[in-house]
Amino acid sequence: MAVEPITEEMAGVCVDAHGSAIGMPQLCGEWIPNQIFWLIITLVVIFFVLSRIALPRIASVLAERQGTITNDISAAEELKRQAKDAEAAYEKALADARTEAQAIAQKTRDEIKAKLDAATVEADAKIAEKSAESEKVLAGIRASAVESVEAVAKETAEAIVAALGTSADQAAIDAAVANRMKG
Amino acid sequence: MATEAAHGADMAEHAVEGGLSFHPMDQFMIKPLFGAGDVGMFTITNVTLWMFICILAIIGVMVLGTSRRAIIPSRSQSVAELAYGFIYKMVEDVTGKDGLKYFPYIMTLFMFIVFSNFLGLIPMSFTTTSHIAVTWVLALCVFLGVTILGFVKNGVHFLGLFWVTSAPLALRPILAVIEIISYFVRPVSHSIRLAGNVMAGHAVMKVFAGFAALAVVSPVSIVAITAIYGLEVLVAFIQAYVFTILTCVYLKDALHPAH
């Protein structure tokens, strides 16, 4: 390969006088024991390095990672469950509050309605009383008015009769006026 | 594959005289790191160096990368976890739950192959998995391990793997012969598939690189190297994947020999 001084010593079973391989180096018997010896040493070393250090370590790392992932997943599931619980509790509280609010509103409404009804009844009673009183007064007024009308009518009738130059007795005039006012 | 490579080597020798220098196979040479000389069994070579780098890379990603043990992983920890999960799932899917205790062995194979393949893609590096000696040892470990495991777990019943009870009785002996042959060919195909793919890709890149010396074809050659390199990135992973999943399939046969 590399340019090396051509010496007779280099020539051997596997190497020609120019320092090149004769045929296939793979088939040169002189080089085989050396390779087998070093190969076996290499394999033993690799085997011990792998089986004593590398492989158990990688196995433990992989197992640890698997464990961590499993733990994380279960923790996440636990948290998710908790969140669901919290949500359910919140929903329940909300529903309770709504029901309570409705109950309070209903109660207030009922109270107001009861008060209103009582006030209405009272007011009605007052109004009825007032109107009855007014009626009475009105009836009084009306009665006195009729009386006044009757008196005026009698006086007027007397005056008219007197003006006509005749006299009539009081009783006849009264009867006539009363008779007319009925009609 | 092998003939192709040999052909490449032949071509290289012819080309030397023509001015172009092709040495596509030289990248696979084993060289002592310190001084020259013969490569003995215990010589510290470029194989040692690149396998050592492979170990360091694996430690870097799998040990240092995960040292913080973070629940939310850093980038390097993600890579380590990805590799772990990928192979763990593969073992579980193919062999079933009872195959999981062999997971560290399969992980070792996968990590070594995938890191060697990718380290081999660094220019001027040495690819350990391009050598049949290496892949053969890997495949042989799988083959022997699986066969011994099969007999230990199932006793004589393991031989039921070769006796296809769902086939007509007359066909069974013939099928048994075929099954036995295919069983013993497993380590061969298992090892040559990996080494062959890696070696071929690297050799092809080297051949194209050789052509880059000619000014006329060098643009084409560089584009081709880029394309092949992209392909090799894919191959580096896929071959590691294929090797590992076949190991899992063989392991499944050992654990559950009934078809």
Short mmCIF file of C-alpha atoms in Angstrom, two decimals:
data_model
loop_
_atom_site.label_atom_id
_atom_site.label_comp_id
_atom_site.label_asym_id
_atom_site.label_seq_id
_atom_site.Cartn_x
_atom_site.Cartn_y
_atom_site.Cartn_z
CA MET A 1 0.00 0.00 0.00
CA ALA A 2 2.35 2.65 1.22
CA VAL A 3 5.60 2.96 -0.57
CA GLU A 4 8.08 1.00 1.45
CA PRO A 5 11.69 0.21 0.72
CA ILE A 6 11.88 -2.95 -1.20
CA THR A 7 13.95 -5.32 0.77
CA GLU A 8 14.47 -8.99 0.45
CA GLU A 9 13.49 -9.47 4.10
CA MET A 10 9.94 -8.40 3.38
CA ALA A 11 9.41 -11.23 0.99
CA GLY A 12 7.83 -14.23 2.61
CA VAL A 13 5.12 -16.77 2.17
CA CYS A 14 2.48 -14.07 1.84
CA VAL A 15 4.46 -11.12 0.52
CA ASP A 16 6.33 -10.82 -2.73
CA ALA A 17 9.63 -9.06 -3.30
CA HIS A 18 7.85 -5.74 -3.91
CA GLY A 19 6.10 -5.79 -0.55
CA SER A 20 2.74 -6.61 -2.10
CA ALA A 21 0.46 -9.42 -1.16
CA ILE A 22 0.70 -12.68 -3.02
CA GLY A 23 -2.84 -13.69 -3.95
CA MET A 24 -5.39 -13.12 -1.27
CA PRO A 25 -4.02 -12.14 2.14
CA GLN A 26 -7.13 -13.78 3.56
CA LEU A 27 -5.91 -17.17 2.47
CA CYS A 28 -2.34 -16.83 3.69
CA GLY A 29 -1.89 -19.39 6.43
CA GLU A 30 0.94 -17.54 8.10
CA TRP A 31 -1.34 -14.64 9.08
CA ILE A 32 -4.23 -16.67 10.41
CA PRO A 33 -3.15 -17.63 13.98
CA ASN A 34 -2.35 -14.01 14.79
CA GLN A 35 -5.85 -12.89 13.83
CA ILE A 36 -7.56 -15.71 15.68
CA PHE A 37 -5.59 -14.97 18.83
CA TRP A 38 -6.39 -11.26 18.87
CA LEU A 39 -9.97 -11.86 17.82
CA ILE A 40 -10.62 -14.17 20.75
CA ILE A 41 -9.10 -11.65 23.16
CA THR A 42 -11.20 -8.89 21.62
CA LEU A 43 -14.40 -10.90 21.82
CA VAL A 44 -13.78 -11.81 25.45
CA VAL A 45 -13.10 -8.18 26.35
CA ILE A 46 -16.18 -6.94 24.49
CA PHE A 47 -18.29 -9.67 26.06
CA PHE A 48 -17.23 -8.75 29.58
CA VAL A 49 -17.58 -5.02 28.99
CA LEU A 50 -21.07 -5.51 27.58
CA SER A 51 -22.40 -8.16 29.94
CA ARG A 52 -20.89 -6.70 33.13
CA ILE A 53 -21.27 -2.97 32.56
CA ALA A 54 -23.08 -1.77 29.46
CA LEU A 55 -26.05 -4.09 29.09
CA PRO A 56 -27.20 -4.12 32.76
CA ARG A 57 -26.84 -0.35 32.84
CA ILE A 58 -28.89 0.19 29.68
CA ALA A 59 -31.46 -2.33 30.89
CA SER A 60 -31.81 -0.48 34.19
CA VAL A 61 -32.06 2.88 32.43
CA LEU A 62 -34.77 1.54 30.13
CA ALA A 63 -36.63 -0.05 33.05
CA GLU A 64 -36.34 3.16 35.05
CA ARG A 65 -37.66 5.16 32.13
CA GLN A 66 -40.53 2.73 31.71
CA GLY A 67 -41.25 3.05 35.42
CA THR A 68 -41.14 6.82 35.28
CA ILE A 69 -43.48 6.89 32.31
CA THR A 70 -45.91 4.51 34.03
CA ASN A 71 -45.79 6.56 37.23
CA ASP A 72 -46.30 9.79 35.34
CA ILE A 73 -49.25 8.35 33.50
CA SER A 74 -50.87 7.11 36.71
CA ALA A 75 -50.19 10.46 38.40
CA ALA A 76 -51.76 12.24 35.45
CA GLU A 77 -54.75 9.94 35.64
CA GLU A 78 -55.06 10.64 39.37
CA LEU A 79 -54.94 14.38 38.72
CA LYS A 80 -57.49 14.04 35.97
CA ARG A 81 -59.77 12.13 38.35
CA GLN A 82 -59.33 14.85 40.97
CA ALA A 83 -60.14 17.53 38.44
CA LYS A 84 -63.28 15.63 37.49
CA ASP A 85 -64.28 15.36 41.12
CA ALA A 86 -63.68 19.05 41.62
CA GLU A 87 -65.74 19.83 38.57
CA ALA A 88 -68.57 17.63 39.81
CA ALA A 89 -68.43 19.31 43.24
CA TYR A 90 -68.50 22.72 41.58
CA GLU A 91 -71.47 21.74 39.43
CA LYS A 92 -73.26 20.44 42.48
CA ALA A 93 -72.57 23.61 44.45
CA LEU A 94 -73.78 25.66 41.52
CA ALA A 95 -77.00 23.65 41.24
CA ASP A 96 -77.55 23.88 45.01
CA ALA A 97 -77.03 27.62 44.93
CA ARG A 98 -79.43 27.97 42.07
CA THR A 99 -82.08 25.94 43.86
CA GLU A 100 -81.55 27.95 47.01
CA ALA A 101 -81.79 31.20 45.13
CA GLN A 102 -85.00 30.06 43.54
CA ALA A 103 -86.38 29.04 46.93
CA ILE A 104 -85.46 32.42 48.40
CA ALA A 105 -86.98 34.24 45.47
CA GLN A 106 -90.14 32.16 45.73
CA LYS A 107 -90.34 32.80 49.46
CA THR A 108 -89.86 36.53 49.01
CA ARG A 109 -92.44 36.57 46.29
CA ASP A 110 -94.91 34.71 48.51
CA GLU A 111 -94.26 37.09 51.39
CA ILE A 112 -94.73 40.10 49.20
CA LYS A 113 -97.87 38.59 47.75
CA ALA A 114 -99.28 37.89 51.25
CA LYS A 115 -98.50 41.45 52.33
CA LEU A 116 -100.02 42.78 49.16
CA ASP A 117 -103.15 40.71 49.64
CA ALA A 118 -103.51 41.90 53.22
CA ALA A 119 -103.02 45.50 52.15
CA THR A 120 -105.55 45.05 49.35
CA VAL A 121 -108.13 43.59 51.73
CA GLU A 122 -107.52 46.44 54.18
CA ALA A 123 -107.74 49.01 51.44
CA ASP A 124 -110.93 47.42 50.11
CA ALA A 125 -112.44 47.51 53.59
CA LYS A 126 -111.43 51.16 53.98
CA ILE A 127 -112.83 51.99 50.58
CA ALA A 128 -116.09 50.19 51.38
CA GLU A 129 -116.32 52.04 54.71
CA LYS A 130 -115.59 55.34 53.04
CA SER A 131 -118.10 54.75 50.28
CA ALA A 132 -120.75 53.65 52.81
CA GLU A 133 -120.13 56.87 54.77
CA SER A 134 -120.32 58.91 51.61
CA GLU A 135 -123.49 57.13 50.64
CA LYS A 136 -124.98 58.01 53.99
CA VAL A 137 -123.96 61.64 53.64
CA LEU A 138 -125.23 61.64 50.08
CA ALA A 139 -128.51 60.12 51.18
CA GLY A 140 -128.81 62.81 53.91
CA ILE A 141 -128.04 65.51 51.38
CA ARG A 142 -130.51 64.07 48.95
CA ALA A 143 -133.21 63.84 51.64
CA SER A 144 -132.62 67.38 52.78
CA ALA A 145 -132.63 68.51 49.17
CA VAL A 146 -136.02 66.86 48.58
CA GLU A 147 -137.27 68.45 51.78
CA SER A 148 -136.03 71.82 50.64
CA VAL A 149 -137.57 71.28 47.21
CA GLU A 150 -140.86 70.36 48.91
CA ALA A 151 -140.75 73.40 51.15
CA VAL A 152 -139.87 75.65 48.24
CA ALA A 153 -142.62 74.11 46.16
CA LYS A 154 -145.19 74.61 48.91
CA GLU A 155 -144.10 78.20 49.43
CA THR A 156 -144.11 78.80 45.71
CA ALA A 157 -147.52 77.22 45.40
CA GLU A 158 -148.85 79.36 48.25
CA ALA A 159 -147.38 82.41 46.66
CA ILE A 160 -148.83 81.56 43.25
CA VAL A 161 -152.23 80.85 44.81
CA ALA A 162 -152.06 84.15 46.71
CA ALA A 163 -151.02 85.97 43.58
CA LEU A 164 -154.02 84.57 41.77
CA GLY A 165 -156.15 86.28 44.46
CA THR A 166 -157.58 83.24 45.94
CA SER A 167 -156.75 81.66 49.19
CA ALA A 168 -156.52 78.09 49.70
CA ASP A 169 -156.05 76.30 52.89
CA GLN A 170 -152.65 75.09 53.74
CA ALA A 171 -153.60 71.45 53.87
CA ALA A 172 -154.93 71.35 50.30
CA ILE A 173 -151.80 72.95 48.97
CA ASP A 174 -149.57 70.53 50.82
CA ALA A 175 -151.50 67.55 49.56
CA ALA A 176 -151.36 68.80 45.99
CA VAL A 177 -147.63 69.45 46.14
CA ALA A 178 -146.94 66.08 47.69
CA ASN A 179 -149.15 64.48 45.10
CA ARG A 180 -147.29 66.20 42.22
CA MET A 181 -143.84 65.41 43.62
CA LYS A 182 -144.64 61.71 43.75
CA GLY A 183 -145.59 61.76 40.07
CA MET B 1 -15.87 -13.51 -5.09
CA ALA B 2 -12.54 -15.18 -4.54
CA THR B 3 -11.84 -15.64 -8.23
CA GLU B 4 -12.74 -12.06 -8.85
CA ALA B 5 -10.27 -10.93 -6.24
CA ALA B 6 -7.60 -13.23 -7.57
CA HIS B 7 -8.27 -11.87 -11.01
CA GLY B 8 -7.88 -8.38 -9.59
CA ALA B 9 -4.55 -9.35 -8.14
CA ASP B 10 -3.43 -10.77 -11.48
CA MET B 11 -4.49 -7.63 -13.22
CA ALA B 12 -2.52 -5.68 -10.66
CA GLU B 13 0.66 -7.47 -11.56
CA HIS B 14 0.15 -6.76 -15.23
CA ALA B 15 -0.69 -3.14 -14.56
CA VAL B 16 2.47 -2.45 -12.64
CA GLU B 17 4.47 -2.51 -15.84
CA GLY B 18 1.94 -0.24 -17.59
CA GLY B 19 2.46 2.63 -15.15
CA LEU B 20 -0.76 2.14 -13.21
CA SER B 21 -0.23 0.44 -9.92
CA PHE B 22 -3.05 -1.78 -8.72
CA HIS B 23 -2.64 -3.41 -5.39
CA PRO B 24 -6.24 -3.93 -4.33
CA MET B 25 -5.38 -6.71 -1.94
CA ASP B 26 -2.52 -5.01 -0.15
CA GLN B 27 -4.95 -3.27 2.17
CA PHE B 28 -5.73 -6.65 3.69
CA MET B 29 -2.12 -7.43 4.56
CA ILE B 30 -1.22 -8.14 8.15
CA LYS B 31 1.78 -6.11 9.25
CA PRO B 32 3.61 -6.01 12.54
CA LEU B 33 3.16 -2.64 14.20
CA PHE B 34 6.64 -2.57 15.68
CA GLY B 35 9.54 -3.42 13.38
CA ALA B 36 9.44 -5.87 10.56
CA GLY B 37 9.59 -9.58 10.55
CA ASP B 38 7.41 -12.59 10.73
CA VAL B 39 3.86 -12.38 12.02
CA GLY B 40 3.63 -14.86 14.83
CA MET B 41 0.59 -15.74 16.83
CA PHE B 42 1.20 -13.12 19.52
CA THR B 43 2.78 -10.40 17.38
CA ILE B 44 1.19 -7.02 17.83
CA THR B 45 -0.06 -6.20 14.33
CA ASN B 46 -2.50 -3.89 12.62
CA VAL B 47 -5.13 -6.50 13.50
CA THR B 48 -4.38 -5.88 17.17
CA LEU B 49 -4.54 -2.13 16.67
CA TRP B 50 -7.88 -2.07 14.89
CA MET B 51 -9.48 -4.60 17.20
CA PHE B 52 -8.29 -2.49 20.11
CA ILE B 53 -9.81 0.61 18.48
CA CYS B 54 -12.99 -1.39 18.01
CA ILE B 55 -13.05 -2.21 21.74
CA LEU B 56 -12.46 1.45 22.59
CA ALA B 57 -15.25 2.56 20.28
CA ILE B 58 -17.65 0.05 21.83
CA ILE B 59 -16.67 1.17 25.32
CA GLY B 60 -17.08 4.78 24.22
CA VAL B 61 -20.63 4.31 23.03
CA MET B 62 -21.95 1.61 25.31
CA VAL B 63 -20.19 2.48 28.57
CA LEU B 64 -19.09 6.12 28.51
CA GLY B 65 -22.09 7.16 26.43
CA THR B 66 -24.50 5.75 28.99
CA SER B 67 -22.55 6.79 32.08
CA ARG B 68 -25.03 9.52 33.01
CA ARG B 69 -27.93 7.03 33.08
CA ALA B 70 -30.19 9.85 32.01
CA ILE B 71 -33.94 9.33 31.87
CA ILE B 72 -33.93 11.69 28.92
CA PRO B 73 -31.01 10.27 26.94
CA SER B 74 -28.17 12.21 25.38
CA ARG B 75 -27.24 11.48 21.77
CA SER B 76 -24.66 8.80 22.51
CA GLN B 77 -26.94 7.21 25.09
CA SER B 78 -29.69 7.13 22.48
CA VAL B 79 -27.39 5.29 20.11
CA ALA B 80 -26.49 2.76 22.79
CA GLU B 81 -30.14 2.29 23.72
CA LEU B 82 -31.08 1.97 20.06
CA ALA B 83 -28.47 -0.75 19.52
CA TYR B 84 -29.59 -2.51 22.68
CA GLY B 85 -33.26 -2.33 21.75
CA PHE B 86 -32.58 -3.39 18.17
CA ILE B 87 -30.74 -6.59 19.09
CA TYR B 88 -32.89 -7.32 22.14
CA LYS B 89 -36.03 -7.19 20.04
CA MET B 90 -34.42 -9.27 17.30
CA VAL B 91 -33.44 -12.00 19.77
CA GLU B 92 -36.87 -11.91 21.37
CA ASP B 93 -38.75 -11.98 18.08
CA VAL B 94 -36.71 -14.74 16.47
CA THR B 95 -35.85 -17.06 19.35
CA GLY B 96 -38.60 -16.25 21.83
CA LYS B 97 -38.36 -15.38 25.49
CA ASP B 98 -36.11 -18.33 26.36
CA GLY B 99 -33.46 -17.09 23.93
CA LEU B 100 -33.00 -13.85 25.83
CA LYS B 101 -30.37 -15.26 28.18
CA TYR B 102 -28.07 -15.60 25.16
CA PHE B 103 -28.65 -11.94 24.30
CA PRO B 104 -25.22 -10.74 25.63
CA TYR B 105 -23.41 -13.21 23.34
CA ILE B 106 -25.37 -12.10 20.30
CA MET B 107 -24.90 -8.47 21.28
CA THR B 108 -21.14 -9.08 21.48
CA LEU B 109 -21.11 -10.52 17.97
CA PHE B 110 -23.20 -7.69 16.57
CA MET B 111 -21.25 -4.91 18.23
CA PHE B 112 -17.91 -6.35 17.15
CA ILE B 113 -19.01 -6.81 13.53
CA VAL B 114 -20.80 -3.52 13.13
CA PHE B 115 -17.99 -1.51 14.70
CA SER B 116 -15.30 -3.36 12.76
CA ASN B 117 -17.18 -2.82 9.52
CA PHE B 118 -17.61 0.88 10.11
CA LEU B 119 -14.08 1.39 11.40
CA GLY B 120 -12.91 -0.39 8.26
CA LEU B 121 -14.57 2.30 6.18
CA ILE B 122 -12.20 4.93 7.55
CA PRO B 123 -9.64 5.58 4.80
CA MET B 124 -6.27 3.86 5.43
CA SER B 125 -7.77 1.71 8.16
CA PHE B 126 -7.63 -2.05 8.37
CA THR B 127 -10.85 -4.04 8.21
CA THR B 128 -10.68 -7.01 10.55
CA THR B 129 -13.97 -8.46 9.31
CA SER B 130 -12.67 -8.68 5.77
CA HIS B 131 -10.62 -11.70 6.82
CA ILE B 132 -12.12 -15.13 6.56
CA ALA B 133 -10.01 -16.18 9.55
CA VAL B 134 -11.95 -13.71 11.69
CA THR B 135 -15.41 -14.40 10.35
CA TRP B 136 -14.72 -18.12 10.35
CA VAL B 137 -13.96 -18.03 14.07
CA LEU B 138 -17.14 -16.04 14.68
CA ALA B 139 -19.24 -18.43 12.61
CA LEU B 140 -17.58 -21.45 14.18
CA CYS B 141 -18.32 -20.13 17.66
CA VAL B 142 -21.95 -19.77 16.66
CA PHE B 143 -22.04 -23.19 15.01
CA LEU B 144 -20.40 -25.05 17.88
CA GLY B 145 -22.28 -23.11 20.53
CA VAL B 146 -25.63 -23.72 18.86
CA THR B 147 -24.96 -27.40 18.21
CA ILE B 148 -23.78 -28.10 21.76
CA LEU B 149 -26.67 -26.09 23.15
CA GLY B 150 -29.11 -28.01 20.98
CA PHE B 151 -27.90 -31.36 22.31
CA VAL B 152 -27.73 -30.15 25.91
CA LYS B 153 -31.24 -28.69 25.81
CA ASN B 154 -33.00 -31.33 23.75
CA GLY B 155 -30.78 -34.41 23.89
CA VAL B 156 -31.43 -36.81 21.03
CA HIS B 157 -34.53 -34.85 20.06
CA PHE B 158 -32.22 -32.27 18.57
CA LEU B 159 -31.69 -34.71 15.71
CA GLY B 160 -35.37 -34.18 14.91
CA LEU B 161 -34.15 -31.04 13.17
CA PHE B 162 -32.95 -33.32 10.36
CA TRP B 163 -35.97 -35.63 10.34
CA VAL B 164 -38.76 -33.66 8.73
CA THR B 165 -41.88 -35.31 10.15
CA SER B 166 -44.23 -33.22 8.04
CA ALA B 167 -42.85 -34.78 4.84
CA PRO B 168 -43.92 -38.21 3.43
CA LEU B 169 -41.99 -41.06 5.01
CA ALA B 170 -40.29 -42.04 1.76
CA LEU B 171 -38.86 -38.58 1.31
CA ARG B 172 -37.59 -38.20 4.85
CA PRO B 173 -34.19 -39.94 4.44
CA ILE B 174 -33.43 -37.83 1.37
CA LEU B 175 -34.51 -34.69 3.18
CA ALA B 176 -32.41 -35.72 6.17
CA VAL B 177 -29.31 -35.88 3.97
CA ILE B 178 -30.10 -32.45 2.53
CA GLU B 179 -30.79 -31.02 5.96
CA ILE B 180 -27.53 -32.39 7.35
CA ILE B 181 -25.53 -30.99 4.46
CA SER B 182 -27.20 -27.62 4.81
CA TYR B 183 -26.58 -27.69 8.54
CA PHE B 184 -22.85 -28.25 8.09
CA VAL B 185 -22.61 -25.68 5.33
CA ARG B 186 -24.03 -23.05 7.68
CA PRO B 187 -20.72 -21.90 9.22
CA VAL B 188 -19.13 -21.71 5.77
CA SER B 189 -21.83 -19.52 4.26
CA HIS B 190 -22.18 -17.61 7.49
CA SER B 191 -18.51 -16.62 7.53
CA ILE B 192 -17.83 -16.19 3.81
CA ARG B 193 -20.92 -13.99 3.35
CA LEU B 194 -19.57 -11.41 5.77
CA ALA B 195 -15.90 -11.50 4.82
CA GLY B 196 -16.69 -11.73 1.11
CA ASN B 197 -18.98 -8.74 1.07
CA VAL B 198 -16.66 -6.54 3.06
CA MET B 199 -13.54 -7.61 1.16
CA ALA B 200 -15.13 -7.25 -2.28
CA GLY B 201 -16.32 -3.72 -1.58
CA HIS B 202 -12.95 -2.62 -0.28
CA ALA B 203 -11.10 -4.25 -3.16
CA VAL B 204 -13.39 -2.62 -5.73
CA MET B 205 -12.79 0.77 -4.14
CA LYS B 206 -9.06 0.18 -4.33
CA VAL B 207 -9.26 -0.76 -8.01
CA PHE B 208 -11.19 2.42 -8.77
CA ALA B 209 -8.67 4.37 -6.74
CA GLY B 210 -5.93 2.89 -8.91
CA PHE B 211 -7.67 4.20 -12.02
CA ALA B 212 -7.74 7.68 -10.52
CA ALA B 213 -4.05 7.97 -11.44
CA LEU B 214 -5.09 8.34 -15.08
CA ALA B 215 -6.14 11.95 -15.54
CA VAL B 216 -8.69 11.06 -18.22
CA VAL B 217 -10.73 8.69 -16.12
CA SER B 218 -10.07 10.15 -12.70
CA PRO B 219 -13.41 12.07 -12.43
CA VAL B 220 -15.34 8.92 -13.27
CA SER B 221 -13.18 6.99 -10.88
CA ILE B 222 -13.76 9.41 -8.03
CA VAL B 223 -17.52 9.43 -8.60
CA ALA B 224 -17.43 5.65 -8.65
CA ILE B 225 -15.45 5.51 -5.41
CA THR B 226 -18.01 7.81 -3.78
CA ALA B 227 -20.88 5.66 -4.98
CA ILE B 228 -19.21 2.43 -3.87
CA TYR B 229 -18.40 4.00 -0.54
CA GLY B 230 -22.08 4.82 -0.03
CA LEU B 231 -22.93 1.26 -0.90
CA GLU B 232 -20.30 0.01 1.51
CA VAL B 233 -21.80 2.03 4.36
CA LEU B 234 -25.01 0.18 3.70
CA VAL B 235 -23.24 -3.16 3.38
CA ALA B 236 -21.35 -2.57 6.62
CA PHE B 237 -24.60 -2.40 8.55
CA ILE B 238 -26.59 -4.93 6.57
CA GLN B 239 -23.93 -7.62 6.83
CA ALA B 240 -23.69 -7.14 10.58
CA TYR B 241 -27.48 -7.37 10.72
CA VAL B 242 -27.57 -10.47 8.54
CA PHE B 243 -24.86 -12.20 10.56
CA THR B 244 -26.72 -11.45 13.78
CA ILE B 245 -30.17 -12.46 12.61
CA LEU B 246 -28.81 -15.72 11.18
CA THR B 247 -27.22 -16.38 14.56
CA CYS B 248 -30.63 -15.85 16.11
CA VAL B 249 -32.24 -18.21 13.61
CA TYR B 250 -29.65 -20.91 14.35
CA LEU B 251 -30.19 -20.36 18.05
CA LYS B 252 -33.91 -20.79 17.57
CA ASP B 253 -33.26 -24.12 15.83
CA ALA B 254 -31.24 -25.23 18.85
CA LEU B 255 -33.87 -24.17 21.35
CA HIS B 256 -36.89 -25.41 19.41
CA PRO B 257 -35.66 -28.09 16.98
CA ALA B 258 -39.15 -29.14 15.88
CA HIS B 259 -40.09 -27.51 12.60
#
